[in-house]
Amino acid sequence: MYKGLKSTRSEDDSIYTGSSGISLLNLHLYKTLGEEKEEKYLHTALQFLEKPLQHLKNKRYTFLCGDAGPLALGAVIYHKLKDDSMSKECIKRLEDLYYPVCKDYDIPNELLYGRVGYIYSLLFIQKHLGPESITNTIIPKVLRVIIEMGRKAAEEEKSHTPLVFTWHDKHYLGAAHGMVGIIFMLLQLDKQLLEPYLTDIKSCIDHLLSIQLPSGNFPSSLENKSSDKLVHWCHGAPGWIHMFLKAHELFGEKVYLQKAKQCSEVIWLRGLLKKGYGLCHGIAGNAYGFLSMYRTTGEEKHLYHAYMFATWCMEYGNHGCNTPDRPFSLFEGMAGTIYFLADLLHPLEAKFPAFEL
């Protein structure tokens, strides 16, 4: 992968398909393979992040495709390298982005380019550095804007749901650009913070249940309600499964777990894609659905399914899959495969101590 990155130099600094994504992969390897033994990954993470931090574009404010991603990564990596001054500077610059995020109503609310993508950046720092690392008024303010915009759009459209979100004038439903990704991110927030909005959020989830296709899959948008082509994290069951599992965790209703199981069956039957091995619309991204199911249910079949998809990924390039524009990137290419394999290693080793991947 590193040789490939050197031979395909790009000006892309994003986490999605750029050098920040390789930085995130190395931070992930540092955490999953053992911090004491694998500090080299932490230094490699910083090397891949230095250029993105010097070339922030001040145009997008999300984790995957904007300035917020490199800043959140920088805060964590510098902290782990004991450079608290640089870590705090990254946090301040990230927090300052909440002004345009809240004031610019042309910004969408979806994950890749919108407000929940900014929220993810804040949660990323809190996960690694603690809840107190982010000013406690910022997330509530961004959340309020998201809900207000969703309610306003629902009222204007006289919608059956209390919240409506669009992207490029389409009612996308999936994890990358649509309602499912927005709801999933909101469900990551503290329940007390969500309390005033939980009725609206749950009503939207329950309405989404009715959109399921006969195959068990879900369409990419309301405008394509009968289309059953896509089985990706970005559009289709592999993205929906995570929302259903989180809804089951929060609300405790069996119907959400049942829907997640149906999504898992769709992925098993149709999830080996010709599009590639990455996280967004590839096999590694689909396999995460099995890993999430295993972590929720403890049922070994889900771990087995994740392992079988992993073996497919490990035969990288031998299945006639398409070569993406960024073949070594995190969300389109090989880096995404490595990211998933690292996450899969611990549950496999815990279940089968003699296992080697």
Coordinates of C-alpha atoms in Angstrom, one line a residue:
M1 CA 0.0 0.0 0.0
Y2 CA 2.7 2.5 0.9
K3 CA 4.5 1.8 -2.4
G4 CA 1.3 2.4 -4.2
L5 CA 0.7 5.7 -2.4
K6 CA 4.2 6.9 -3.5
S7 CA 3.5 6.0 -7.1
T8 CA 0.0 7.7 -7.2
R9 CA 0.6 11.1 -5.6
S10 CA -2.5 13.1 -5.1
E11 CA -3.5 16.6 -3.9
D12 CA -6.4 15.0 -2.0
D13 CA -6.0 15.6 1.8
S14 CA -9.3 14.2 2.9
I15 CA -9.9 11.3 5.2
Y16 CA -12.3 9.8 2.6
T17 CA -9.8 9.3 -0.2
G18 CA -6.7 11.3 0.7
S19 CA -3.6 11.3 2.9
S20 CA -5.6 12.1 6.1
G21 CA -7.3 8.7 5.6
I22 CA -3.9 7.0 5.7
S23 CA -3.2 8.9 8.9
L24 CA -6.4 7.6 10.4
L25 CA -5.5 4.1 9.4
N26 CA -2.1 4.3 11.1
L27 CA -3.7 5.7 14.3
H28 CA -6.1 2.8 14.1
L29 CA -3.3 0.3 13.7
Y30 CA -1.5 1.9 16.7
K31 CA -4.6 1.3 18.8
T32 CA -5.6 -2.2 17.6
L33 CA -2.2 -3.8 17.3
G34 CA -0.9 -2.6 20.7
E35 CA 0.3 0.9 21.6
E36 CA 3.5 0.0 23.3
K37 CA 4.8 -2.2 20.5
E38 CA 3.5 -0.3 17.5
E39 CA 4.4 3.4 18.2
K40 CA 5.8 3.5 14.7
Y41 CA 2.3 3.7 13.4
L42 CA 1.6 6.8 15.5
H43 CA 4.6 8.6 14.0
T44 CA 3.6 7.5 10.5
A45 CA 0.1 8.9 11.2
L46 CA 1.6 12.3 11.9
Q47 CA 3.7 12.2 8.8
F48 CA 0.6 11.7 6.6
L49 CA -1.3 14.4 8.5
E50 CA 1.3 17.2 8.4
K51 CA 0.4 18.3 4.8
P52 CA -3.4 18.3 5.3
L53 CA -3.0 20.4 8.4
Q54 CA -1.0 23.0 6.4
H55 CA -3.5 23.1 3.6
L56 CA -6.9 23.4 5.2
K57 CA -9.4 24.8 2.6
N58 CA -12.0 26.4 4.8
K59 CA -14.8 25.2 2.5
R60 CA -16.1 22.0 4.1
Y61 CA -16.4 21.2 7.8
T62 CA -16.8 17.5 8.1
F63 CA -14.7 14.6 9.3
L64 CA -14.5 12.6 6.1
C65 CA -14.4 15.3 3.4
G66 CA -13.5 18.6 5.2
D67 CA -11.2 20.5 7.5
A68 CA -12.7 19.0 10.6
G69 CA -11.2 15.5 9.9
P70 CA -7.6 16.5 9.9
L71 CA -8.1 18.8 12.9
A72 CA -9.7 16.1 14.9
L73 CA -7.0 13.6 13.9
G74 CA -4.3 16.2 14.8
A75 CA -5.8 16.8 18.2
V76 CA -5.6 13.1 19.0
I77 CA -2.3 12.3 17.5
Y78 CA -0.5 15.3 19.0
H79 CA -2.0 14.4 22.4
K80 CA -0.7 10.9 22.2
L81 CA 2.8 12.2 21.2
K82 CA 2.7 14.4 24.3
D83 CA 2.5 17.7 22.3
D84 CA -0.4 19.2 24.2
S85 CA 0.1 22.7 22.8
M86 CA -0.5 21.5 19.2
S87 CA -3.3 19.3 20.3
K88 CA -5.1 22.2 21.9
E89 CA -4.5 24.4 18.9
C90 CA -6.2 21.7 16.7
I91 CA -9.2 21.6 19.1
K92 CA -9.6 25.3 19.1
R93 CA -9.5 25.5 15.3
L94 CA -12.0 22.7 15.1
E95 CA -14.3 24.3 17.7
D96 CA -14.2 27.7 15.8
L97 CA -15.7 25.9 12.8
Y98 CA -19.0 25.7 14.6
Y99 CA -19.8 29.3 13.7
P100 CA -20.1 28.7 9.9
V101 CA -21.6 25.2 10.6
C102 CA -24.5 26.8 12.6
K103 CA -24.9 30.0 10.6
D104 CA -24.6 28.9 7.0
Y105 CA -27.9 27.3 6.0
D106 CA -26.6 26.2 2.7
I107 CA -24.6 23.5 4.5
P108 CA -26.4 20.2 4.4
N109 CA -26.9 18.0 7.4
E110 CA -25.6 14.6 6.0
L111 CA -22.5 12.8 7.0
L112 CA -20.0 13.3 4.1
Y113 CA -20.4 17.1 3.7
G114 CA -22.8 18.2 6.3
R115 CA -23.4 19.0 10.0
V116 CA -23.4 15.5 11.4
G117 CA -20.0 15.0 9.8
Y118 CA -18.9 17.9 12.0
I119 CA -20.5 16.4 15.0
Y120 CA -18.6 13.2 14.3
S121 CA -15.3 15.1 14.5
L122 CA -16.2 16.4 18.0
L123 CA -17.2 12.9 19.1
F124 CA -14.0 11.5 17.8
I125 CA -12.0 13.8 20.0
Q126 CA -14.2 13.1 23.0
K127 CA -13.8 9.3 22.5
H128 CA -10.0 9.6 22.6
L129 CA -9.4 12.5 24.9
G130 CA -12.5 12.5 27.1
P131 CA -15.9 14.4 27.2
E132 CA -14.3 17.5 28.8
S133 CA -12.0 18.0 25.8
I134 CA -14.7 19.7 23.8
T135 CA -16.6 22.9 25.0
N136 CA -19.9 21.5 26.2
T137 CA -22.1 24.1 24.5
I138 CA -21.0 23.3 20.9
I139 CA -22.7 20.0 20.2
P140 CA -26.1 21.1 21.6
K141 CA -26.0 24.2 19.3
V142 CA -25.2 22.1 16.2
L143 CA -27.9 19.6 17.2
R144 CA -30.5 22.3 17.6
V145 CA -29.8 23.6 14.1
I146 CA -30.1 20.1 12.6
I147 CA -33.4 19.5 14.3
E148 CA -34.8 22.9 13.4
M149 CA -33.9 22.5 9.8
G150 CA -35.4 19.0 9.7
R151 CA -38.7 20.2 11.3
K152 CA -38.9 23.2 9.0
A153 CA -38.4 21.1 5.8
A154 CA -41.0 18.6 7.1
E155 CA -43.5 21.4 7.7
E156 CA -42.9 22.9 4.2
E157 CA -43.4 19.5 2.6
K158 CA -46.3 18.5 4.8
S159 CA -44.4 15.3 5.4
H160 CA -45.6 12.3 7.3
T161 CA -42.4 12.4 9.3
P162 CA -41.4 15.1 11.8
L163 CA -38.0 15.6 10.2
V164 CA -37.0 15.8 6.5
F165 CA -33.5 16.1 5.1
T166 CA -32.4 16.5 1.5
W167 CA -29.1 16.6 -0.3
H168 CA -28.9 18.1 -3.8
D169 CA -32.7 18.4 -3.7
K170 CA -33.2 14.6 -3.3
H171 CA -34.5 12.7 -0.3
Y172 CA -31.5 10.4 0.2
L173 CA -32.0 7.7 2.7
G174 CA -28.6 6.0 3.2
A175 CA -25.6 6.3 5.5
A176 CA -23.5 8.7 3.4
H177 CA -25.9 11.4 2.4
G178 CA -29.3 10.6 3.8
M179 CA -31.6 10.2 6.8
V180 CA -30.1 7.0 8.0
G181 CA -26.6 8.5 8.4
I182 CA -28.0 11.6 10.1
I183 CA -30.1 9.6 12.6
F184 CA -27.2 7.2 13.3
M185 CA -24.9 10.0 14.2
L186 CA -27.5 11.7 16.4
L187 CA -28.0 8.4 18.2
Q188 CA -24.3 8.6 19.2
L189 CA -25.1 11.6 21.4
D190 CA -25.8 11.5 25.1
K191 CA -29.4 10.5 25.7
Q192 CA -30.0 13.4 28.0
L193 CA -29.0 15.8 25.3
L194 CA -31.3 14.0 22.8
E195 CA -34.2 13.8 25.1
P196 CA -36.2 16.8 23.7
Y197 CA -35.9 15.3 20.2
L198 CA -36.2 11.6 20.8
T199 CA -39.9 11.4 19.9
D200 CA -39.2 13.0 16.5
I201 CA -36.1 10.8 15.9
K202 CA -37.9 7.6 16.8
S203 CA -40.9 8.5 14.6
C204 CA -38.5 8.9 11.6
I205 CA -36.9 5.5 12.3
D206 CA -40.3 3.8 12.5
H207 CA -41.4 5.4 9.2
L208 CA -38.2 4.1 7.6
L209 CA -39.2 0.6 8.5
S210 CA -42.0 0.9 5.9
I211 CA -39.6 1.6 3.1
Q212 CA -37.9 -1.8 3.2
L213 CA -37.9 -3.6 -0.2
P214 CA -39.2 -7.2 -0.6
S215 CA -35.6 -8.4 -0.8
G216 CA -34.8 -7.0 2.6
N217 CA -32.7 -4.2 1.2
F218 CA -33.4 -0.5 1.3
P219 CA -33.5 2.1 -1.6
S220 CA -31.1 4.9 -1.9
S221 CA -33.7 7.7 -1.9
L222 CA -37.4 8.3 -1.8
E223 CA -37.2 9.3 -5.5
N224 CA -36.0 5.7 -6.2
K225 CA -38.2 3.8 -3.7
S226 CA -38.5 0.7 -5.9
S227 CA -34.8 0.5 -6.9
D228 CA -33.0 -2.5 -5.4
K229 CA -29.6 -2.1 -7.1
L230 CA -27.2 -0.9 -4.4
V231 CA -25.9 -3.0 -1.5
H232 CA -23.2 -0.5 -0.2
W233 CA -22.5 1.2 3.1
C234 CA -23.3 4.5 1.4
H235 CA -26.5 3.3 -0.2
G236 CA -28.3 0.2 1.0
A237 CA -28.5 -2.4 3.8
P238 CA -24.8 -2.2 4.8
G239 CA -25.4 1.4 6.0
W240 CA -28.8 0.8 7.5
I241 CA -27.8 -2.1 9.7
H242 CA -25.7 0.2 12.0
M243 CA -28.7 2.6 12.6
F244 CA -31.0 -0.3 13.5
L245 CA -28.5 -1.7 15.9
K246 CA -28.0 1.6 17.6
A247 CA -31.8 2.1 17.7
H248 CA -32.2 -1.3 19.3
E249 CA -29.6 -0.4 21.9
L250 CA -31.3 2.9 22.8
F251 CA -35.0 2.0 22.6
G252 CA -34.8 -1.7 23.3
E253 CA -37.4 -2.7 20.7
K254 CA -37.0 -6.1 19.1
V255 CA -38.2 -4.9 15.7
Y256 CA -35.0 -2.9 15.2
L257 CA -32.8 -5.9 15.9
Q258 CA -34.9 -8.0 13.5
K259 CA -34.4 -5.4 10.8
A260 CA -30.7 -5.4 11.4
K261 CA -30.7 -9.2 11.0
Q262 CA -32.5 -8.9 7.7
C263 CA -29.9 -6.4 6.6
S264 CA -27.2 -8.8 7.5
E265 CA -28.8 -11.5 5.4
V266 CA -28.9 -9.1 2.4
I267 CA -25.2 -8.4 2.9
W268 CA -24.3 -12.1 3.1
L269 CA -26.3 -12.9 -0.1
R270 CA -25.3 -9.8 -2.2
G271 CA -22.4 -8.0 -0.5
L272 CA -19.4 -9.2 -2.5
L273 CA -19.2 -6.3 -4.8
K274 CA -17.4 -5.7 -8.1
K275 CA -16.8 -2.1 -7.1
G276 CA -13.9 -2.9 -4.9
Y277 CA -12.7 -3.6 -1.4
G278 CA -13.0 -0.2 0.3
L279 CA -15.3 1.1 3.1
C280 CA -17.8 3.3 1.2
H281 CA -19.0 1.0 -1.6
G282 CA -16.8 -2.0 -1.2
I283 CA -16.5 -5.3 0.5
A284 CA -14.7 -4.2 3.7
G285 CA -17.4 -1.6 4.3
N286 CA -20.1 -4.3 3.9
A287 CA -18.3 -6.7 6.2
Y288 CA -18.5 -4.2 9.0
G289 CA -22.2 -5.0 9.2
F290 CA -21.3 -8.6 10.3
L291 CA -18.8 -7.4 12.9
S292 CA -21.4 -5.0 14.4
M293 CA -24.0 -7.9 14.5
Y294 CA -21.5 -10.1 16.3
R295 CA -20.7 -7.4 18.8
T296 CA -24.4 -6.9 19.5
T297 CA -25.6 -10.5 19.6
G298 CA -22.5 -12.6 20.3
E299 CA -23.8 -15.1 17.6
E300 CA -20.8 -16.8 16.0
K301 CA -22.3 -17.0 12.5
H302 CA -21.8 -13.2 12.2
L303 CA -18.2 -13.5 13.1
Y304 CA -17.9 -16.3 10.5
H305 CA -19.5 -14.1 7.9
A306 CA -17.1 -11.3 8.7
Y307 CA -14.1 -13.7 8.5
M308 CA -15.3 -15.0 5.1
F309 CA -15.5 -11.5 3.7
A310 CA -12.1 -10.8 5.1
T311 CA -10.6 -13.8 3.3
W312 CA -12.0 -12.4 0.1
C313 CA -10.4 -9.1 0.8
M314 CA -7.1 -10.7 1.6
E315 CA -7.0 -12.0 -2.0
Y316 CA -6.8 -8.4 -3.0
G317 CA -7.1 -7.9 -6.8
N318 CA -7.9 -11.5 -7.7
H319 CA -11.6 -11.2 -8.2
G320 CA -12.0 -9.0 -11.2
C321 CA -13.2 -6.1 -9.1
N322 CA -13.0 -2.6 -10.5
T323 CA -10.0 -0.4 -9.7
P324 CA -11.2 2.8 -8.0
D325 CA -9.9 6.2 -8.7
R326 CA -8.0 6.1 -5.4
P327 CA -7.0 2.4 -5.1
F328 CA -5.0 2.8 -1.9
S329 CA -7.3 5.1 -0.1
L330 CA -9.4 4.5 3.1
F331 CA -12.9 4.7 1.7
E332 CA -12.3 3.5 -1.8
G333 CA -9.3 1.2 -1.6
M334 CA -6.8 -1.0 0.1
A335 CA -6.5 1.1 3.2
G336 CA -10.1 0.4 4.0
T337 CA -9.5 -3.3 3.8
I338 CA -6.5 -3.1 6.2
Y339 CA -8.6 -1.0 8.6
F340 CA -11.3 -3.6 8.7
L341 CA -8.9 -6.5 9.1
A342 CA -7.3 -4.8 12.1
D343 CA -10.7 -4.4 13.7
L344 CA -11.6 -8.1 13.0
L345 CA -8.4 -9.4 14.5
H346 CA -9.2 -9.0 18.2
P347 CA -12.7 -10.7 18.2
L348 CA -11.2 -13.6 16.2
E349 CA -8.2 -14.0 18.5
A350 CA -10.5 -13.8 21.6
K351 CA -12.8 -16.5 20.2
F352 CA -10.0 -18.6 18.8
P353 CA -6.7 -18.0 20.7
A354 CA -4.5 -19.8 18.2
F355 CA -5.9 -17.8 15.3
E356 CA -3.7 -15.9 12.9
L357 CA -5.0 -13.6 10.2

